[in-house]
Short mmCIF file of C-alpha atoms in Angstrom, two decimals:
data_model
loop_
_atom_site.label_atom_id
_atom_site.label_comp_id
_atom_site.label_asym_id
_atom_site.label_seq_id
_atom_site.Cartn_x
_atom_site.Cartn_y
_atom_site.Cartn_z
CA MET Z 20 30.63 95.91 -6.57
CA ASN Z 21 31.32 98.35 -9.33
CA ASN Z 22 32.63 96.82 -12.25
CA VAL Z 23 29.42 94.45 -11.97
CA ALA Z 24 26.99 97.88 -11.47
CA ASN Z 25 29.00 99.00 -14.42
CA ASP Z 26 28.13 96.51 -16.77
CA PRO Z 27 25.50 96.90 -19.74
CA LEU Z 28 23.04 94.32 -18.62
CA THR Z 29 23.13 95.04 -14.61
CA ARG Z 30 22.55 98.52 -15.66
CA LYS Z 31 19.34 97.96 -17.85
CA LEU Z 32 18.58 94.85 -15.47
CA SER Z 33 18.21 97.40 -12.55
CA THR Z 34 15.60 99.84 -14.53
CA PHE Z 35 13.43 97.03 -13.65
CA VAL Z 36 14.75 95.38 -10.47
CA ALA Z 37 16.30 96.83 -8.01
CA LEU Z 38 18.74 94.31 -7.79
CA SER Z 39 20.02 92.73 -3.89
CA GLU Z 40 23.58 92.30 -2.90
CA VAL Z 41 23.07 88.72 -3.23
CA GLU Z 42 21.54 88.94 -6.47
CA LEU Z 43 24.51 91.33 -8.50
CA ALA Z 44 26.88 88.69 -7.89
CA VAL Z 45 24.85 86.06 -8.98
CA LEU Z 46 24.43 88.39 -11.82
CA ALA Z 47 28.77 89.05 -11.71
CA ARG Z 48 28.78 85.45 -11.88
CA LEU Z 49 27.44 84.71 -15.10
CA HIS Z 50 29.82 87.57 -16.89
CA GLY Z 51 32.86 84.76 -15.76
CA ARG Z 52 33.50 84.29 -18.94
CA CYS Z 53 34.26 86.92 -21.72
CA ARG Z 54 35.01 86.89 -24.76
CA THR Z 55 36.13 88.64 -28.38
CA PHE Z 56 34.55 88.34 -31.83
CA LYS Z 57 35.33 89.94 -35.09
CA ALA Z 58 32.97 91.21 -36.95
CA GLY Z 59 31.28 89.79 -39.69
CA ARG Z 60 32.04 86.16 -38.52
CA ASP Z 61 28.29 84.17 -37.41
CA MET Z 62 28.51 83.46 -33.57
CA VAL Z 63 25.29 81.04 -34.28
CA HIS Z 64 23.47 80.05 -36.93
CA GLN Z 65 20.22 79.43 -37.98
CA GLY Z 66 19.50 75.78 -37.07
CA GLN Z 67 22.76 75.38 -34.56
CA ALA Z 68 21.87 72.59 -31.67
CA GLU Z 69 24.33 74.78 -28.93
CA ARG Z 70 22.98 75.50 -25.27
CA ALA Z 71 25.29 78.72 -25.22
CA SER Z 72 23.47 82.35 -25.40
CA TYR Z 73 25.51 85.42 -24.83
CA ILE Z 74 25.19 88.38 -22.89
CA LEU Z 75 26.96 91.81 -24.68
CA SER Z 76 28.71 94.08 -23.23
CA ALA Z 77 30.71 96.05 -26.23
CA GLY Z 78 29.14 96.59 -29.61
CA TRP Z 79 26.31 95.74 -32.47
CA VAL Z 80 25.21 92.47 -33.69
CA CYS Z 81 22.43 91.81 -35.98
CA SER Z 82 20.35 88.84 -35.42
CA TYR Z 83 18.57 87.99 -39.31
CA LYS Z 84 17.32 84.66 -40.79
CA ILE Z 85 17.85 83.80 -44.36
CA GLN Z 86 15.50 82.86 -46.18
CA PRO Z 87 15.67 79.59 -48.46
CA ASP Z 88 15.59 82.18 -51.56
CA GLY Z 89 19.35 83.38 -50.03
CA THR Z 90 16.99 86.61 -48.97
CA ARG Z 91 18.03 88.10 -45.47
CA GLN Z 92 15.45 89.62 -42.91
CA ILE Z 93 17.24 91.40 -40.20
CA VAL Z 94 14.82 90.43 -37.09
CA ASP Z 95 16.57 93.41 -34.24
CA PHE Z 96 19.81 94.79 -33.35
CA GLN Z 97 21.74 94.22 -30.46
CA VAL Z 98 23.54 96.83 -28.18
CA PRO Z 99 25.40 96.28 -25.09
CA GLY Z 100 23.28 94.72 -21.91
CA ASP Z 101 21.45 92.41 -24.24
CA PHE Z 102 20.90 88.88 -24.66
CA LEU Z 103 22.02 86.69 -28.34
CA GLY Z 104 20.58 84.05 -28.50
CA LEU Z 105 18.37 83.41 -24.83
CA ARG Z 106 16.07 81.63 -27.30
CA SER Z 107 18.45 79.50 -28.18
CA VAL Z 108 18.73 77.99 -24.35
CA LEU Z 109 15.63 77.50 -23.86
CA LEU Z 110 14.66 76.52 -27.51
CA ARG Z 111 17.63 74.36 -28.22
CA THR Z 112 18.01 75.33 -31.60
CA SER Z 113 18.93 78.85 -32.64
CA ASP Z 114 15.54 80.58 -34.46
CA HIS Z 115 18.64 83.20 -35.73
CA SER Z 116 21.63 83.68 -36.69
CA PHE Z 117 24.23 86.33 -34.74
CA GLU Z 118 26.72 88.02 -36.93
CA PRO Z 119 28.95 91.01 -34.79
CA ILE Z 120 28.65 94.34 -36.58
CA VAL Z 121 31.66 95.31 -35.28
CA ASP Z 122 34.39 93.85 -32.78
CA ILE Z 123 32.50 92.72 -30.22
CA LYS Z 124 32.70 91.72 -26.55
CA ALA Z 125 30.16 88.99 -24.90
CA THR Z 126 30.33 86.87 -21.96
CA GLU Z 127 29.23 82.97 -22.94
CA VAL Z 128 26.48 82.22 -20.97
CA LEU Z 129 25.68 78.22 -20.26
CA THR Z 130 22.35 76.19 -20.45
CA SER Z 131 23.21 75.05 -16.63
CA ASP Z 132 24.02 78.44 -15.21
CA LEU Z 133 21.38 80.59 -16.34
CA LEU Z 134 18.80 78.17 -14.46
CA ASP Z 135 20.91 77.83 -11.49
CA THR Z 136 20.39 81.93 -11.52
CA PHE Z 137 16.76 81.33 -11.66
CA ALA Z 138 17.05 78.61 -9.05
CA ARG Z 139 19.09 80.85 -6.55
CA ALA Z 140 17.63 84.60 -7.79
CA PRO Z 141 13.84 84.41 -8.59
CA ARG Z 142 13.88 87.93 -8.91
CA LEU Z 143 16.66 87.90 -11.25
CA ALA Z 144 15.05 85.46 -13.49
CA THR Z 145 11.63 88.18 -12.93
CA ALA Z 146 14.25 90.52 -14.82
CA ILE Z 147 15.43 88.66 -18.04
CA LEU Z 148 12.23 87.40 -18.43
CA TRP Z 149 11.35 91.31 -18.02
CA ALA Z 150 14.14 91.39 -20.80
CA ALA Z 151 13.01 88.59 -22.68
CA SER Z 152 9.19 89.73 -22.92
CA ARG Z 153 10.73 93.21 -24.15
CA ASP Z 154 13.02 92.02 -26.58
CA GLU Z 155 9.57 90.61 -28.12
CA ALA Z 156 7.68 93.67 -27.64
CA MET Z 157 10.24 95.57 -29.88
CA VAL Z 158 9.81 92.66 -32.60
CA VAL Z 159 6.50 93.16 -32.99
CA GLU Z 160 6.76 96.20 -33.29
CA HIS Z 161 9.29 95.61 -36.09
CA LEU Z 162 6.73 93.21 -37.53
CA VAL Z 163 3.73 96.36 -37.69
CA GLY Z 164 6.35 98.36 -38.85
CA ILE Z 165 7.14 96.61 -41.59
CA GLY Z 166 3.27 95.39 -42.19
CA ARG Z 167 2.35 98.79 -41.86
CA ARG Z 168 4.35 101.85 -41.46
CA ASP Z 169 5.79 103.98 -44.80
CA ALA Z 170 9.61 104.18 -45.25
CA ASP Z 171 10.12 107.79 -44.09
CA ALA Z 172 8.37 106.10 -41.01
CA ARG Z 173 9.67 103.08 -40.45
CA MET Z 174 13.33 104.34 -40.62
CA ALA Z 175 11.93 107.38 -37.88
CA HIS Z 176 10.75 104.81 -36.27
CA PHE Z 177 13.71 102.74 -36.46
CA LEU Z 178 16.43 105.28 -35.18
CA LEU Z 179 14.39 106.31 -32.67
CA GLU Z 180 14.42 102.86 -30.83
CA MET Z 181 17.51 102.00 -31.67
CA GLY Z 182 18.30 105.41 -29.97
CA ALA Z 183 15.78 105.06 -26.34
CA ARG Z 184 17.84 101.74 -26.41
CA LEU Z 185 21.18 102.88 -25.94
CA SER Z 186 19.84 106.06 -23.73
CA LEU Z 187 19.73 102.94 -21.10
CA VAL Z 188 22.87 101.56 -21.32
CA GLY Z 189 24.68 105.11 -21.58
CA LEU Z 190 25.20 104.96 -25.36
CA GLY Z 191 22.72 107.89 -26.56
CA ASP Z 192 21.06 111.10 -25.49
CA LYS Z 193 18.01 113.02 -27.08
CA GLN Z 194 21.10 114.41 -28.98
CA GLY Z 195 22.36 111.14 -30.85
CA TYR Z 196 23.99 108.52 -30.78
CA ASP Z 197 27.16 106.23 -32.48
CA CYS Z 198 25.86 103.96 -35.18
CA PRO Z 199 28.05 101.05 -37.24
CA LEU Z 200 25.01 100.70 -39.41
CA THR Z 201 25.23 100.73 -43.62
CA GLN Z 202 22.73 100.60 -45.67
CA TYR Z 203 23.08 96.80 -45.52
CA HIS Z 204 21.56 96.91 -42.35
CA LEU Z 205 19.09 99.40 -42.42
CA ALA Z 206 17.58 97.40 -45.72
CA ASP Z 207 17.69 94.38 -44.01
CA ALA Z 208 15.98 95.09 -41.33
CA LEU Z 209 13.46 97.73 -42.26
CA GLY Z 210 12.27 95.81 -46.34
CA LEU Z 211 13.62 98.61 -48.18
CA SER Z 212 16.24 98.11 -50.61
CA ALA Z 213 19.51 100.30 -50.09
CA VAL Z 214 18.64 102.64 -52.79
CA HIS Z 215 15.33 103.37 -50.97
CA VAL Z 216 17.05 103.48 -47.56
CA ASN Z 217 19.76 106.21 -49.16
CA ARG Z 218 16.38 108.84 -50.31
CA VAL Z 219 15.12 108.39 -47.06
CA LEU Z 220 18.12 109.13 -45.12
CA ARG Z 221 18.51 112.81 -47.45
CA GLN Z 222 14.44 113.84 -46.86
CA LEU Z 223 14.83 112.64 -43.08
CA ARG Z 224 18.16 115.26 -43.55
CA GLU Z 225 16.20 118.04 -45.75
CA ALA Z 226 13.48 118.28 -43.90
CA GLY Z 227 16.20 118.91 -41.24
CA LEU Z 228 15.37 116.19 -38.65
CA VAL Z 229 17.73 113.85 -38.46
CA THR Z 230 21.10 113.23 -40.22
CA PHE Z 231 22.58 109.51 -40.46
CA ARG Z 232 26.74 110.38 -41.37
CA ASP Z 233 30.10 109.29 -40.21
CA GLY Z 234 28.67 106.70 -38.14
CA HIS Z 235 26.68 109.30 -35.88
CA VAL Z 236 23.23 109.70 -35.50
CA THR Z 237 22.54 113.29 -34.59
CA PHE Z 238 18.69 114.59 -33.93
CA GLU Z 239 18.22 117.79 -35.42
CA ASP Z 240 14.39 117.30 -34.09
CA PHE Z 241 13.89 115.07 -31.70
CA ASP Z 242 10.30 115.84 -31.50
CA GLY Z 243 9.47 116.42 -34.91
CA LEU Z 244 10.90 112.69 -35.02
CA VAL Z 245 8.91 111.83 -32.49
CA LYS Z 246 5.76 112.98 -34.39
CA LEU Z 247 6.82 111.71 -37.64
CA ALA Z 248 7.28 108.27 -36.34
CA GLU Z 249 4.19 108.43 -34.47
CA PHE Z 250 6.59 106.80 -31.77
CA ASP Z 251 5.55 105.61 -28.61
CA PRO Z 252 7.79 104.36 -26.61
CA ALA Z 253 5.73 102.51 -23.94
CA TYR Z 254 7.21 99.20 -25.08
CA LEU Z 255 10.35 99.67 -24.25
CA ASP Z 256 8.91 99.93 -20.73
CA GLN Z 257 12.44 102.52 -19.84
CA SER Z 258 10.32 104.20 -17.16
CA GLY Z 259 11.75 102.43 -14.20
CA PRO Z 260 11.42 99.89 -11.99
CA LEU Z 261 8.92 97.70 -10.93
CA LEU Z 262 10.29 95.30 -8.09
CA LYS Z 263 12.37 97.39 -5.65
CA MET G 25 -3.87 66.14 -9.92
CA ASN G 26 -6.32 64.68 -13.31
CA ASN G 27 -8.23 68.60 -13.83
CA VAL G 28 -4.85 70.26 -13.29
CA ALA G 29 -2.96 67.62 -15.87
CA ASN G 30 -5.63 67.97 -18.53
CA ASP G 31 -5.05 72.07 -18.55
CA PRO G 32 -3.87 73.45 -21.64
CA LEU G 33 -1.07 75.14 -20.01
CA THR G 34 -0.23 72.75 -17.81
CA ARG G 35 -0.17 70.19 -20.98
CA LYS G 36 1.50 72.81 -23.35
CA LEU G 37 4.45 73.66 -20.11
CA SER G 38 5.54 69.65 -19.42
CA THR G 39 6.51 69.50 -22.93
CA PHE G 40 9.31 71.28 -21.64
CA VAL G 41 9.68 70.74 -18.36
CA ALA G 42 8.51 67.55 -16.23
CA LEU G 43 6.96 69.22 -13.85
CA SER G 44 6.88 68.08 -9.66
CA GLU G 45 3.51 67.69 -7.90
CA VAL G 46 4.04 71.44 -5.61
CA GLU G 47 5.17 72.96 -9.68
CA LEU G 48 1.82 71.32 -10.69
CA ALA G 49 0.16 72.44 -7.49
CA VAL G 50 1.25 76.21 -7.75
CA LEU G 51 0.24 76.22 -11.55
CA ALA G 52 -2.97 74.84 -9.95
CA ARG G 53 -3.55 77.95 -7.93
CA LEU G 54 -2.77 80.02 -10.75
CA HIS G 55 -5.71 79.03 -12.62
CA GLY G 56 -8.39 80.49 -10.02
CA ARG G 57 -10.32 82.67 -11.55
CA CYS G 58 -11.41 81.34 -14.87
CA ARG G 59 -14.04 83.44 -16.86
CA THR G 60 -16.27 84.47 -19.65
CA PHE G 61 -15.24 86.06 -22.61
CA LYS G 62 -17.47 87.46 -25.38
CA ALA G 63 -16.66 87.23 -28.69
CA GLY G 64 -15.50 90.68 -30.69
CA ARG G 65 -15.02 92.63 -26.93
CA ASP G 66 -11.36 93.46 -26.62
CA MET G 67 -10.11 92.61 -23.12
CA VAL G 68 -6.85 94.17 -22.80
CA HIS G 69 -6.50 97.81 -24.69
CA GLN G 70 -3.16 98.49 -26.15
CA GLY G 71 -1.69 101.61 -23.74
CA GLN G 72 -4.27 100.32 -20.91
CA ALA G 73 -1.43 100.10 -18.02
CA GLU G 74 -3.23 97.34 -16.11
CA ARG G 75 -1.45 94.31 -13.77
CA ALA G 76 -2.90 91.29 -14.91
CA SER G 77 -2.71 88.86 -18.01
CA TYR G 78 -4.52 85.55 -18.67
CA ILE G 79 -4.02 82.11 -19.57
CA LEU G 80 -6.77 81.27 -22.18
CA SER G 81 -8.10 78.08 -21.53
CA ALA G 82 -11.13 77.57 -24.82
CA GLY G 83 -11.51 79.67 -27.59
CA TRP G 84 -9.54 81.71 -30.09
CA VAL G 85 -8.20 85.18 -29.48
CA CYS G 86 -6.34 87.91 -31.52
CA SER G 87 -3.80 89.89 -31.00
CA TYR G 88 -2.94 92.79 -32.99
CA LYS G 89 -2.19 96.38 -33.17
CA ILE G 90 -3.87 99.49 -34.24
CA GLN G 91 -2.29 102.17 -36.50
CA PRO G 92 -2.44 105.59 -36.23
CA ASP G 93 -4.21 105.58 -39.63
CA GLY G 94 -6.14 102.90 -38.52
CA THR G 95 -4.93 100.23 -40.32
CA ARG G 96 -4.77 96.50 -38.11
CA GLN G 97 -1.85 94.62 -37.86
CA ILE G 98 -2.40 90.78 -36.38
CA VAL G 99 0.38 90.28 -34.92
CA ASP G 100 -0.25 86.45 -33.47
CA PHE G 101 -3.65 84.08 -32.82
CA GLN G 102 -3.69 82.30 -29.30
CA VAL G 103 -5.01 78.95 -28.97
CA PRO G 104 -6.03 77.33 -25.21
CA GLY G 105 -3.02 76.81 -23.59
CA ASP G 106 -1.47 80.21 -24.43
CA PHE G 107 -0.64 83.17 -22.61
CA LEU G 108 -2.55 86.21 -22.97
CA GLY G 109 -0.33 89.65 -22.23
CA LEU G 110 2.07 88.15 -20.19
CA ARG G 111 4.32 91.33 -21.69
CA SER G 112 1.47 93.28 -20.28
CA VAL G 113 2.09 92.37 -17.11
CA LEU G 114 6.11 92.28 -17.11
CA LEU G 115 5.96 95.45 -18.99
CA ARG G 116 2.87 97.72 -17.16
CA THR G 117 1.77 98.59 -20.77
CA SER G 118 0.54 96.52 -23.22
CA ASP G 119 1.65 96.90 -25.82
CA HIS G 120 -0.77 95.77 -28.25
CA SER G 121 -4.61 94.79 -27.84
CA PHE G 122 -6.37 91.42 -27.48
CA GLU G 123 -10.16 90.65 -28.44
CA PRO G 124 -11.36 87.29 -28.68
CA ILE G 125 -12.62 85.42 -31.84
CA VAL G 126 -15.51 83.39 -30.21
CA ASP G 127 -16.56 83.22 -27.14
CA ILE G 128 -13.49 81.94 -25.24
CA LYS G 129 -12.62 81.09 -21.39
CA ALA G 130 -9.17 82.43 -19.70
CA THR G 131 -8.07 82.20 -16.28
CA GLU G 132 -6.98 86.12 -14.74
CA VAL G 133 -3.24 86.01 -13.31
CA LEU G 134 -2.28 88.79 -11.11
CA THR G 135 1.35 90.74 -11.72
CA SER G 136 1.80 89.52 -7.78
CA ASP G 137 0.08 85.14 -8.32
CA LEU G 138 3.17 85.27 -11.08
CA LEU G 139 6.16 86.61 -9.17
CA ASP G 140 5.18 84.61 -6.43
CA THR G 141 5.23 81.47 -8.60
CA PHE G 142 9.01 82.56 -9.76
CA ALA G 143 10.08 82.55 -6.36
CA ARG G 144 8.00 79.19 -5.04
CA ALA G 145 8.69 77.17 -8.15
CA PRO G 146 11.48 78.33 -10.35
CA ARG G 147 11.21 75.69 -12.57
CA LEU G 148 8.05 76.80 -13.12
CA ALA G 149 9.35 80.20 -13.92
CA THR G 150 11.89 78.43 -17.17
CA ALA G 151 8.71 76.65 -18.75
CA ILE G 152 6.80 80.29 -18.59
CA LEU G 153 10.34 81.63 -19.69
CA TRP G 154 10.21 79.13 -22.37
CA ALA G 155 6.81 79.79 -23.43
CA ALA G 156 7.57 83.51 -23.76
CA SER G 157 10.69 82.60 -25.86
CA ARG G 158 8.53 80.22 -27.85
CA ASP G 159 5.99 83.35 -28.35
CA GLU G 160 8.78 85.60 -29.77
CA ALA G 161 10.34 82.82 -32.03
CA MET G 162 7.00 82.80 -33.49
CA VAL G 163 6.11 86.69 -33.92
CA VAL G 164 9.95 86.39 -35.62
CA GLU G 165 8.55 84.33 -38.27
CA HIS G 166 5.26 85.60 -38.70
CA LEU G 167 8.40 88.69 -39.47
CA VAL G 168 10.02 86.83 -41.40
CA GLY G 169 7.01 86.13 -42.99
CA ILE G 170 5.45 89.06 -43.81
CA GLY G 171 9.45 90.78 -45.39
CA ARG G 172 10.35 87.65 -47.04
CA ARG G 173 7.63 84.93 -48.10
CA ASP G 174 5.23 85.32 -51.09
CA ALA G 175 1.80 85.07 -50.35
CA ASP G 176 1.19 81.25 -51.07
CA ALA G 177 3.91 80.35 -48.73
CA ARG G 178 3.14 82.79 -46.48
CA MET G 179 -0.75 81.08 -46.38
CA ALA G 180 0.90 77.88 -46.42
CA HIS G 181 3.83 78.77 -43.60
CA PHE G 182 0.64 79.90 -41.44
CA LEU G 183 -2.03 77.03 -41.68
CA LEU G 184 0.51 74.54 -40.80
CA GLU G 185 2.25 76.79 -37.82
CA MET G 186 -1.44 76.73 -36.60
CA GLY G 187 -1.77 72.86 -36.78
CA ALA G 188 1.94 72.16 -34.46
CA ARG G 189 0.21 75.53 -31.95
CA LEU G 190 -3.10 73.47 -31.72
CA SER G 191 -1.26 69.49 -32.06
CA LEU G 192 0.69 70.30 -28.88
CA VAL G 193 -2.59 71.34 -26.77
CA GLY G 194 -4.50 67.99 -28.22
CA LEU G 195 -6.44 70.46 -30.68
CA GLY G 196 -5.28 69.62 -34.04
CA ASP G 197 -2.95 66.75 -36.33
CA LYS G 198 -1.17 65.94 -39.46
CA GLN G 199 -5.38 65.41 -40.58
CA GLY G 200 -6.57 69.07 -39.51
CA TYR G 201 -8.16 71.19 -37.37
CA ASP G 202 -11.27 73.22 -36.82
CA CYS G 203 -10.56 77.27 -36.98
CA PRO G 204 -12.51 79.88 -36.45
CA LEU G 205 -10.89 82.40 -38.37
CA THR G 206 -12.34 85.05 -41.37
CA GLN G 207 -10.54 85.95 -44.23
CA TYR G 208 -10.45 89.23 -42.25
CA HIS G 209 -8.54 88.04 -39.63
CA LEU G 210 -6.13 85.85 -42.01
CA ALA G 211 -5.42 89.24 -44.18
CA ASP G 212 -4.85 91.30 -41.31
CA ALA G 213 -1.99 88.08 -39.78
CA LEU G 214 -0.33 87.68 -43.17
CA GLY G 215 -0.93 91.41 -44.59
CA LEU G 216 -2.68 90.81 -47.96
CA SER G 217 -6.06 91.95 -48.89
CA ALA G 218 -8.94 90.00 -48.08
CA VAL G 219 -9.78 88.62 -51.74
CA HIS G 220 -6.08 87.92 -51.84
CA VAL G 221 -6.38 85.89 -49.12
CA ASN G 222 -9.69 84.28 -51.03
CA ARG G 223 -7.50 83.81 -54.29
CA VAL G 224 -4.90 81.67 -52.50
CA LEU G 225 -7.07 79.50 -50.24
CA ARG G 226 -8.05 78.44 -53.39
CA GLN G 227 -5.27 78.09 -55.24
CA LEU G 228 -3.77 75.83 -52.51
CA ARG G 229 -7.31 74.06 -52.98
CA GLU G 230 -7.58 73.72 -56.62
CA ALA G 231 -3.54 72.19 -55.77
CA GLY G 232 -5.01 69.32 -53.48
CA LEU G 233 -2.42 70.56 -50.08
CA VAL G 234 -5.03 71.95 -48.27
CA THR G 235 -8.65 73.63 -47.90
CA PHE G 236 -10.26 75.69 -45.45
CA ARG G 237 -13.76 75.00 -45.16
CA ASP G 238 -16.85 76.09 -42.72
CA GLY G 239 -14.86 76.33 -39.90
CA HIS G 240 -12.56 73.81 -41.06
CA VAL G 241 -8.61 73.85 -41.83
CA THR G 242 -8.10 69.83 -44.12
CA PHE G 243 -4.48 69.06 -44.87
CA GLU G 244 -5.16 67.12 -48.34
CA ASP G 245 -1.08 66.68 -48.24
CA PHE G 246 0.34 67.96 -45.29
CA ASP G 247 3.72 67.10 -46.67
CA GLY G 248 3.24 68.84 -49.88
CA LEU G 249 2.18 72.02 -48.22
CA VAL G 250 5.59 71.39 -45.97
CA LYS G 251 7.52 71.83 -48.77
CA LEU G 252 5.41 74.07 -50.65
CA ALA G 253 5.81 76.60 -47.17
CA GLU G 254 10.09 75.39 -46.19
CA PHE G 255 8.50 75.06 -43.17
CA ASP G 256 10.99 73.98 -40.25
CA PRO G 257 8.98 73.69 -36.65
CA ALA G 258 12.26 73.78 -34.96
CA TYR G 259 11.43 77.19 -33.97
CA LEU G 260 8.29 75.81 -32.29
CA ASP G 261 10.60 73.68 -30.21
CA GLN G 262 7.89 70.85 -29.52
CA SER G 263 10.21 68.00 -29.24
CA GLY G 264 10.52 66.76 -25.89
CA PRO G 265 11.19 67.97 -22.46
CA LEU G 266 14.70 70.21 -21.44
CA LEU G 267 14.41 69.71 -17.99
CA LYS G 268 13.88 66.43 -16.61
#
């Protein structure tokens, strides 16, 4: 079981539900079809009616929608342990696209596997519903961020959220984390121009709060950044299991 | 079973999963504790750590977040058949507040009832996950709307989405629907000022597309409005059952 327990999804779901041997075995079966995807090539296209989702086990992905006028809104980034396109399974048509930001590893999960899992392991179903609810809570935060936060607070909040999410799967801590995003990713996620992103990052660095350079985010003053962003991680619900 | 089958949630979930007698009975048990809530009084406060969610059976509710500076971002509206605070059950802390817009009827659902339901009726769990995924798809659309749509298209898209959602539970059609929202609700949902909302509604009316007056939305030119909003209802996934 060591292999399974080290998987990012298992690690993440275990935060919420203490999984039994049987549930771990069901989860392990979900991880059967691991594949590699190249950076920059869409995995799932908006509007595509395919019945598979993925569990990301290594690398970063962005999910986005292209508007008819060609502009792109990044909805969220996915990190190891996250589902990609869980909605495209249940809603039948993908409501957005997924693009690997770096070369990634991901496991294909067929709808039938997922429904079978729900039937065999209801606690696991609850844990997956928890993960889906948490994904929604993050999108809500992004909506509020774009609607109501100024650019500095928006960026600070974003960098803190990614740090908290990565910590959950052992890929970050209060010191910082590796981050492959470009200024264009940040711009499309935060509703800013690339120039504006640069300016905001410079201001945060000069204020001694956070540095994002050479693919690494370093929290220089974690508490100060939390204060600036008014970051309350309650919506990420990482405080321990509900189901023992 | 007639009473149950007429319930908006049952009607909505039946779009996705053809429910058996047993599943209908489990769903009926969820509807045990129906209460009335007064307009304008919060049902669930942001940050409240209570373990209950609600199924809305009559009336409209808005879910919102208050930012530290006092501004309000409405995340979504709930109509009959929608869950309120499903995330507050699974995530333990409500990540936003719910306020009835009119006097409403809603049934309290305890976490234990919900988890029991998942264990007894996995297809029902799948249907509830579908509903949660659909809620997330709507929040994604709102994010894209605020990030990337101009005010006219944003309003048109919003009025069409509410129409489609209400149709699913028999409360609207291509002619229109009853709508208790004020210009302030629209403003806080769409990231516009109340003055701007008025101007946009006037423009849409004068263009012969849609009229919102005296608590009723009338689609004067449904297809024209769809075209203006570039409204593609695929994300609402209302096209029939996945699980027979």
